[in-house]
DNA sequence: TCATAATCCTAA
DNA sequence: TGAGTTAGGATTATGA
């Protein structure tokens, strides 16, 4: 799951909730013995818990069609299925290389760990972003499979790379070699056709075939298999470049990878120049085109026209014209129009995504808080709602009011705790961190409380920021949300306002609103009276939200007291035979209270 | 106070 | 003993 999906938690419970809308029948480890030693009813609960823990992974495998996709990937790359789970990306490329080399009666050297002499090389160009809110359509031009097509176009491979001495010694004619922008020399395919380009060609034609078959397919199962296949082929093609640049891998060749990126850099610059030189009033166009941004294989163009349809036509014209200036498989495509388009900075933007002139397909956001997993839901939702109001509803006053309401709710402690939970990945063991960080320090503290449930390396750590002495560092104020609930610890709304909400919101509003800061963050709504501890009713609200079954909800509202929660739940289990909605958080709270 | 390094996560 | 790449923004800790 961690490899294929980006989620904010990878616990079986939360993954199941996300994909299956089903949850575990959770049992806290501390009560397992008690349940086993209890009566038939408690053992039943334990058994249901065990069964469900086996059943959920099975359902996930089915739902996400892991088996089909893995079989297809194994076929394409020639590795055993177990490698797809236990090993990385590079074994797949190596396997394809070995298969091809055997066909051609070539051997692959067993290279020793070359040491860290070279290591890094220059990557892609990211064009300077002309930040702003664009209310005219922006056309996007993209290179299709940029790096694979470069490797094919210029025959880049281990077996086509030659040194300057080779060129002299073998008296290679200049028309039979290519010198790459990074200064390497590769022979053309008439002298020695590269293995990598050949692999890539096969992968990409196979993908085209799979996509064509997918279009024809009627049966949902067949469709799923074909979609898995075309995806496997795409991923395989894209990882070939990475393989050549992996200096810790089996067969690094930075001459290839740095040549690929150098061609890519040349091509994006060339594209920008061509667009801006051709689409001018001088040449009979209505406006001068401007490239406002671009990253690696794409350029965003403002042609100056005001309708989506005109922008699409110009985009197609430009893509065709520019494609004609590149050799064989390299192709620039017109893909989509953004309208309106909010460009915040490099790698950060939002806009409505149009592929046809009549209506937009979706709201698309890149890099900003809505797509990041390390922000609390409050920020994520707030930014998303504002973008929705600004881009789709075109209601800026409405967006402003929404922010004010949220800030006011936060400062009055009306915010659900689950919206304030920040999560960050634990990437190494505590000792290996050089500076103190909120999630790392909390993980250590939790380990001291209960080593069994504390987060481990690779886990994501959820935390909230609690009130503390002025000037205390964030890492001193991070706390486990469950611990906060059970001990009635007050959170720090000011932290959430100043360190979580304020900057992301300002970045969204600043291109749109003058005095954004004054209007949004310093109005009367920021002077709400703050109640410092969450009330019982706050906890009850949280608990109710966690419960999905009507029986439990009804029960909770009747009991109405936190201390009675666990008793209520036990009664419910006794009556119904099981806890049908399995509220993990709630159970934990209940157990602690007990 | 401020520049810089560490860290996380994303775009491509 | 196995590991795909670089670019880049944002936040926080750290130390001069």
Tab-separated table of N, CA and C in Angstrom, chain A residues 142-251:
chain	number	residue	atom	x	y	z
A	142	UNK	N	2.551	19.400	-23.532
A	142	UNK	CA	3.329	18.379	-22.816
A	142	UNK	C	4.073	17.479	-23.793
A	143	UNK	N	5.292	17.124	-23.468
A	143	UNK	CA	5.966	16.081	-24.233
A	143	UNK	C	5.440	14.727	-23.760
A	144	UNK	N	5.110	13.863	-24.729
A	144	UNK	CA	4.629	12.537	-24.373
A	144	UNK	C	5.815	11.649	-24.027
A	145	UNK	N	5.800	11.047	-22.836
A	145	UNK	CA	6.901	10.173	-22.375
A	145	UNK	C	8.259	10.778	-22.709
A	146	UNK	N	8.537	11.933	-22.163
A	146	UNK	CA	9.720	12.690	-22.576
A	146	UNK	C	11.014	11.888	-22.512
A	147	UNK	N	11.339	11.333	-21.328
A	147	UNK	CA	12.641	10.694	-21.205
A	147	UNK	C	12.769	9.435	-22.057
A	148	UNK	N	11.749	8.552	-22.073
A	148	UNK	CA	11.856	7.422	-22.997
A	148	UNK	C	12.013	7.861	-24.451
A	149	UNK	N	11.282	8.895	-24.862
A	149	UNK	CA	11.377	9.278	-26.274
A	149	UNK	C	12.738	9.890	-26.592
A	150	UNK	N	13.354	10.560	-25.624
A	150	UNK	CA	14.719	11.072	-25.850
A	150	UNK	C	15.687	9.901	-26.039
A	151	UNK	N	15.556	8.905	-25.183
A	151	UNK	CA	16.478	7.771	-25.280
A	151	UNK	C	16.311	7.048	-26.608
A	152	UNK	N	15.077	6.993	-27.112
A	152	UNK	CA	14.843	6.353	-28.400
A	152	UNK	C	15.353	7.228	-29.545
A	153	UNK	N	15.036	8.521	-29.475
A	153	UNK	CA	15.396	9.419	-30.572
A	153	UNK	C	16.908	9.483	-30.773
A	154	UNK	N	17.662	9.486	-29.681
A	154	UNK	CA	19.106	9.661	-29.794
A	154	UNK	C	19.873	8.369	-29.518
A	155	UNK	N	19.149	7.257	-29.496
A	155	UNK	CA	19.804	5.948	-29.377
A	155	UNK	C	20.733	5.870	-28.159
A	156	UNK	N	20.255	6.345	-27.031
A	156	UNK	CA	21.094	6.367	-25.829
A	156	UNK	C	21.072	4.996	-25.159
A	157	UNK	N	22.258	4.411	-25.003
A	157	UNK	CA	22.340	3.091	-24.382
A	157	UNK	C	23.765	2.818	-23.911
A	158	UNK	N	23.881	1.801	-23.071
A	158	UNK	CA	25.204	1.347	-22.629
A	158	UNK	C	26.042	0.946	-23.840
A	159	UNK	N	25.389	0.288	-24.805
A	159	UNK	CA	26.143	-0.298	-25.913
A	159	UNK	C	26.306	0.662	-27.084
A	160	UNK	N	25.803	1.882	-26.969
A	160	UNK	CA	26.028	2.836	-28.052
A	160	UNK	C	26.889	4.011	-27.596
A	161	UNK	N	27.273	3.995	-26.318
A	161	UNK	CA	28.122	5.065	-25.761
A	161	UNK	C	29.567	4.863	-26.206
A	162	UNK	N	30.166	5.898	-26.757
A	162	UNK	CA	31.579	5.813	-27.140
A	162	UNK	C	32.368	6.981	-26.557
A	163	UNK	N	33.667	6.760	-26.334
A	163	UNK	CA	34.541	7.827	-25.845
A	163	UNK	C	35.119	8.556	-27.054
A	164	UNK	N	35.664	9.751	-26.847
A	164	UNK	CA	36.325	10.457	-27.960
A	164	UNK	C	37.430	9.602	-28.586
A	165	UNK	N	38.138	8.810	-27.756
A	165	UNK	CA	39.183	7.942	-28.293
A	165	UNK	C	38.585	6.908	-29.236
A	166	UNK	N	37.445	6.314	-28.817
A	166	UNK	CA	36.765	5.350	-29.682
A	166	UNK	C	36.487	5.974	-31.054
A	167	UNK	N	35.979	7.211	-31.019
A	167	UNK	CA	35.626	7.888	-32.274
A	167	UNK	C	36.849	7.986	-33.176
A	168	UNK	N	38.001	8.341	-32.583
A	168	UNK	CA	39.244	8.487	-33.359
A	168	UNK	C	39.741	7.122	-33.833
A	169	UNK	N	39.848	6.209	-32.862
A	169	UNK	CA	40.426	4.895	-33.142
A	169	UNK	C	39.621	4.147	-34.216
A	170	UNK	N	38.307	4.241	-34.097
A	170	UNK	CA	37.464	3.487	-35.034
A	170	UNK	C	37.117	4.308	-36.277
A	171	UNK	N	37.634	5.552	-36.250
A	171	UNK	CA	37.406	6.435	-37.395
A	171	UNK	C	35.905	6.572	-37.707
A	172	UNK	N	35.144	6.850	-36.663
A	172	UNK	CA	33.692	6.938	-36.829
A	172	UNK	C	33.323	8.231	-37.559
A	173	UNK	N	32.553	8.123	-38.623
A	173	UNK	CA	32.166	9.342	-39.351
A	173	UNK	C	31.220	10.198	-38.499
A	174	UNK	N	31.384	11.520	-38.576
A	174	UNK	CA	30.587	12.419	-37.723
A	174	UNK	C	29.081	12.236	-37.923
A	175	UNK	N	28.685	11.849	-39.123
A	175	UNK	CA	27.237	11.712	-39.344
A	175	UNK	C	26.675	10.452	-38.687
A	176	UNK	N	27.553	9.593	-38.166
A	176	UNK	CA	27.085	8.364	-37.517
A	176	UNK	C	27.053	8.464	-36.004
A	177	UNK	N	27.405	9.635	-35.469
A	177	UNK	CA	27.369	9.789	-34.015
A	177	UNK	C	26.565	11.034	-33.636
A	178	UNK	N	26.045	11.031	-32.410
A	178	UNK	CA	25.392	12.203	-31.835
A	178	UNK	C	26.195	12.655	-30.638
A	179	UNK	N	26.429	13.968	-30.571
A	179	UNK	CA	27.020	14.495	-29.358
A	179	UNK	C	25.887	15.110	-28.538
A	180	UNK	N	25.718	14.655	-27.308
A	180	UNK	CA	24.600	15.159	-26.508
A	180	UNK	C	24.951	16.517	-25.909
A	181	UNK	N	23.935	17.297	-25.481
A	181	UNK	CA	24.222	18.619	-24.903
A	181	UNK	C	25.126	18.543	-23.667
A	182	UNK	N	25.198	17.381	-23.039
A	182	UNK	CA	26.076	17.278	-21.875
A	182	UNK	C	27.467	16.806	-22.297
A	183	UNK	N	27.696	16.650	-23.594
A	183	UNK	CA	29.052	16.389	-24.083
A	183	UNK	C	29.415	14.937	-24.283
A	184	UNK	N	28.442	14.030	-24.149
A	184	UNK	CA	28.744	12.609	-24.381
A	184	UNK	C	28.501	12.279	-25.848
A	185	UNK	N	29.124	11.194	-26.296
A	185	UNK	CA	28.934	10.784	-27.685
A	185	UNK	C	28.292	9.398	-27.740
A	186	UNK	N	27.258	9.265	-28.539
A	186	UNK	CA	26.588	7.983	-28.755
A	186	UNK	C	26.520	7.729	-30.252
A	187	UNK	N	26.763	6.465	-30.651
A	187	UNK	CA	26.642	6.162	-32.082
A	187	UNK	C	25.168	6.045	-32.441
A	188	UNK	N	24.882	6.287	-33.716
A	188	UNK	CA	23.495	6.186	-34.174
A	188	UNK	C	23.115	4.723	-34.392
A	189	UNK	N	21.826	4.500	-34.593
A	189	UNK	CA	21.330	3.122	-34.574
A	189	UNK	C	21.771	2.314	-35.796
A	190	UNK	N	22.211	2.985	-36.880
A	190	UNK	CA	22.680	2.206	-38.021
A	190	UNK	C	23.993	1.475	-37.690
A	191	UNK	N	24.775	2.039	-36.757
A	191	UNK	CA	26.015	1.364	-36.356
A	191	UNK	C	25.751	0.314	-35.277
A	192	UNK	N	24.993	0.687	-34.273
A	192	UNK	CA	24.706	-0.228	-33.165
A	192	UNK	C	23.410	0.221	-32.519
A	193	UNK	N	22.379	-0.533	-32.727
A	193	UNK	CA	21.092	-0.155	-32.128
A	193	UNK	C	21.122	-0.442	-30.625
A	194	UNK	N	20.744	0.544	-29.847
A	194	UNK	CA	20.806	0.389	-28.392
A	194	UNK	C	19.760	-0.581	-27.867
A	195	UNK	N	20.124	-1.248	-26.784
A	195	UNK	CA	19.181	-2.173	-26.147
A	195	UNK	C	18.076	-1.397	-25.429
A	196	UNK	N	18.482	-0.355	-24.726
A	196	UNK	CA	17.486	0.424	-23.978
A	196	UNK	C	16.419	0.995	-24.905
A	197	UNK	N	16.802	1.644	-26.016
A	197	UNK	CA	15.767	2.136	-26.928
A	197	UNK	C	14.865	1.014	-27.427
A	198	UNK	N	15.450	-0.140	-27.652
A	198	UNK	CA	14.644	-1.254	-28.145
A	198	UNK	C	13.633	-1.704	-27.079
A	199	UNK	N	14.105	-1.833	-25.859
A	199	UNK	CA	13.193	-2.187	-24.763
A	199	UNK	C	12.062	-1.163	-24.674
A	200	UNK	N	12.448	0.110	-24.745
A	200	UNK	CA	11.455	1.180	-24.610
A	200	UNK	C	10.434	1.139	-25.741
A	201	UNK	N	10.922	0.915	-26.955
A	201	UNK	CA	10.014	0.826	-28.094
A	201	UNK	C	8.981	-0.264	-27.866
A	202	UNK	N	9.487	-1.417	-27.456
A	202	UNK	CA	8.576	-2.539	-27.237
A	202	UNK	C	7.569	-2.232	-26.135
A	203	UNK	N	8.063	-1.631	-25.057
A	203	UNK	CA	7.161	-1.296	-23.961
A	203	UNK	C	6.081	-0.328	-24.426
A	204	UNK	N	6.497	0.680	-25.184
A	204	UNK	CA	5.533	1.713	-25.561
A	204	UNK	C	4.572	1.237	-26.647
A	205	UNK	N	5.044	0.417	-27.575
A	205	UNK	CA	4.088	-0.103	-28.570
A	205	UNK	C	3.137	-1.088	-27.901
A	206	UNK	N	3.669	-1.875	-26.965
A	206	UNK	CA	2.788	-2.795	-26.233
A	206	UNK	C	1.742	-2.003	-25.448
A	207	UNK	N	2.156	-0.866	-24.927
A	207	UNK	CA	1.204	-0.049	-24.177
A	207	UNK	C	0.120	0.502	-25.097
A	208	UNK	N	0.553	0.957	-26.270
A	208	UNK	CA	-0.434	1.465	-27.236
A	208	UNK	C	-1.452	0.388	-27.566
A	209	UNK	N	-0.945	-0.834	-27.748
A	209	UNK	CA	-1.829	-1.945	-28.082
A	209	UNK	C	-2.807	-2.210	-26.928
A	210	UNK	N	-2.251	-2.224	-25.719
A	210	UNK	CA	-3.095	-2.471	-24.546
A	210	UNK	C	-4.181	-1.402	-24.427
A	211	UNK	N	-3.798	-0.151	-24.716
A	211	UNK	CA	-4.777	0.927	-24.608
A	211	UNK	C	-5.839	0.812	-25.682
A	212	UNK	N	-5.436	0.374	-26.868
A	212	UNK	CA	-6.406	0.187	-27.948
A	212	UNK	C	-7.360	-0.951	-27.590
A	213	UNK	N	-6.794	-2.049	-27.069
A	213	UNK	CA	-7.628	-3.181	-26.657
A	213	UNK	C	-8.577	-2.760	-25.534
A	214	UNK	N	-8.066	-1.927	-24.648
A	214	UNK	CA	-8.871	-1.457	-23.518
A	214	UNK	C	-10.120	-0.737	-24.025
A	215	UNK	N	-9.934	0.039	-25.082
A	215	UNK	CA	-11.060	0.772	-25.658
A	215	UNK	C	-12.118	-0.187	-26.190
A	216	UNK	N	-11.665	-1.283	-26.778
A	216	UNK	CA	-12.574	-2.267	-27.382
A	216	UNK	C	-13.256	-3.132	-26.327
A	217	UNK	N	-12.546	-3.339	-25.213
A	217	UNK	CA	-12.997	-4.333	-24.231
A	217	UNK	C	-14.367	-3.986	-23.656
A	218	UNK	N	-15.176	-5.018	-23.423
A	218	UNK	CA	-16.510	-4.818	-22.840
A	218	UNK	C	-16.536	-5.348	-21.400
A	219	UNK	N	-16.001	-6.529	-21.240
A	219	UNK	CA	-16.023	-7.210	-19.950
A	219	UNK	C	-15.231	-6.431	-18.905
A	220	UNK	N	-15.828	-6.139	-17.764
A	220	UNK	CA	-15.121	-5.335	-16.748
A	220	UNK	C	-13.817	-5.975	-16.281
A	221	UNK	N	-13.811	-7.297	-16.202
A	221	UNK	CA	-12.590	-7.972	-15.761
A	221	UNK	C	-11.486	-7.801	-16.801
A	222	UNK	N	-11.852	-7.978	-18.056
A	222	UNK	CA	-10.880	-7.812	-19.128
A	222	UNK	C	-10.366	-6.378	-19.136
A	223	UNK	N	-11.266	-5.443	-18.952
A	223	UNK	CA	-10.881	-4.028	-18.886
A	223	UNK	C	-9.857	-3.805	-17.781
A	224	UNK	N	-10.150	-4.367	-16.617
A	224	UNK	CA	-9.265	-4.177	-15.467
A	224	UNK	C	-7.881	-4.744	-15.765
A	225	UNK	N	-7.848	-5.907	-16.378
A	225	UNK	CA	-6.571	-6.530	-16.686
A	225	UNK	C	-5.784	-5.680	-17.677
A	226	UNK	N	-6.463	-5.214	-18.710
A	226	UNK	CA	-5.789	-4.405	-19.723
A	226	UNK	C	-5.313	-3.083	-19.149
A	227	UNK	N	-6.107	-2.507	-18.257
A	227	UNK	CA	-5.688	-1.250	-17.644
A	227	UNK	C	-4.458	-1.488	-16.770
A	228	UNK	N	-4.455	-2.591	-16.052
A	228	UNK	CA	-3.279	-2.938	-15.259
A	228	UNK	C	-2.062	-3.114	-16.153
A	229	UNK	N	-2.292	-3.702	-17.305
A	229	UNK	CA	-1.198	-3.958	-18.226
A	229	UNK	C	-0.612	-2.649	-18.779
A	230	UNK	N	-1.484	-1.764	-19.226
A	230	UNK	CA	-0.955	-0.524	-19.816
A	230	UNK	C	-0.245	0.322	-18.749
A	231	UNK	N	-0.744	0.238	-17.520
A	231	UNK	CA	-0.104	0.972	-16.431
A	231	UNK	C	1.277	0.390	-16.129
A	232	UNK	N	1.364	-0.947	-16.120
A	232	UNK	CA	2.633	-1.608	-15.858
A	232	UNK	C	3.648	-1.229	-16.931
A	233	UNK	N	3.193	-1.151	-18.164
A	233	UNK	CA	4.092	-0.817	-19.267
A	233	UNK	C	4.580	0.625	-19.154
A	234	UNK	N	3.685	1.504	-18.754
A	234	UNK	CA	4.082	2.906	-18.598
A	234	UNK	C	5.121	3.060	-17.491
A	235	UNK	N	4.847	2.421	-16.351
A	235	UNK	CA	5.764	2.532	-15.218
A	235	UNK	C	7.129	1.949	-15.583
A	236	UNK	N	7.098	0.832	-16.278
A	236	UNK	CA	8.354	0.211	-16.684
A	236	UNK	C	9.162	1.137	-17.584
A	237	UNK	N	8.487	1.766	-18.559
A	237	UNK	CA	9.196	2.663	-19.475
A	237	UNK	C	9.795	3.833	-18.708
A	238	UNK	N	9.032	4.360	-17.769
A	238	UNK	CA	9.512	5.538	-17.053
A	238	UNK	C	10.646	5.237	-16.085
A	239	UNK	N	10.783	3.999	-15.645
A	239	UNK	CA	11.828	3.757	-14.659
A	239	UNK	C	13.177	3.403	-15.282
A	240	UNK	N	13.205	3.251	-16.612
A	240	UNK	CA	14.478	2.945	-17.265
A	240	UNK	C	15.486	4.086	-17.058
A	241	UNK	N	15.017	5.322	-17.231
A	241	UNK	CA	15.910	6.467	-17.022
A	241	UNK	C	16.461	6.484	-15.592
A	242	UNK	N	15.577	6.290	-14.635
A	242	UNK	CA	15.999	6.310	-13.236
A	242	UNK	C	17.038	5.247	-12.939
A	243	UNK	N	16.885	4.117	-13.571
A	243	UNK	CA	17.831	3.014	-13.388
A	243	UNK	C	19.245	3.432	-13.792
A	244	UNK	N	19.364	4.125	-14.932
A	244	UNK	CA	20.710	4.508	-15.395
A	244	UNK	C	21.340	5.549	-14.477
A	245	UNK	N	20.512	6.286	-13.735
A	245	UNK	CA	21.046	7.334	-12.872
A	245	UNK	C	21.262	6.893	-11.438
A	246	UNK	N	20.917	5.626	-11.140
A	246	UNK	CA	21.011	5.150	-9.766
A	246	UNK	C	22.431	4.705	-9.448
A	247	UNK	N	23.182	5.594	-8.829
A	247	UNK	CA	24.601	5.307	-8.598
A	247	UNK	C	24.826	4.188	-7.589
A	248	UNK	N	23.799	3.870	-6.806
A	248	UNK	CA	23.942	2.766	-5.877
A	248	UNK	C	23.349	1.478	-6.445
A	249	UNK	N	22.912	1.545	-7.704
A	249	UNK	CA	22.262	0.393	-8.320
A	249	UNK	C	23.234	-0.556	-8.994
A	250	UNK	N	22.683	-1.462	-9.792
A	250	UNK	CA	23.483	-2.520	-10.394
A	250	UNK	C	24.277	-2.060	-11.607
A	251	UNK	N	23.745	-1.105	-12.349
A	251	UNK	CA	24.427	-0.727	-13.590
A	251	UNK	C	24.246	0.757	-13.893
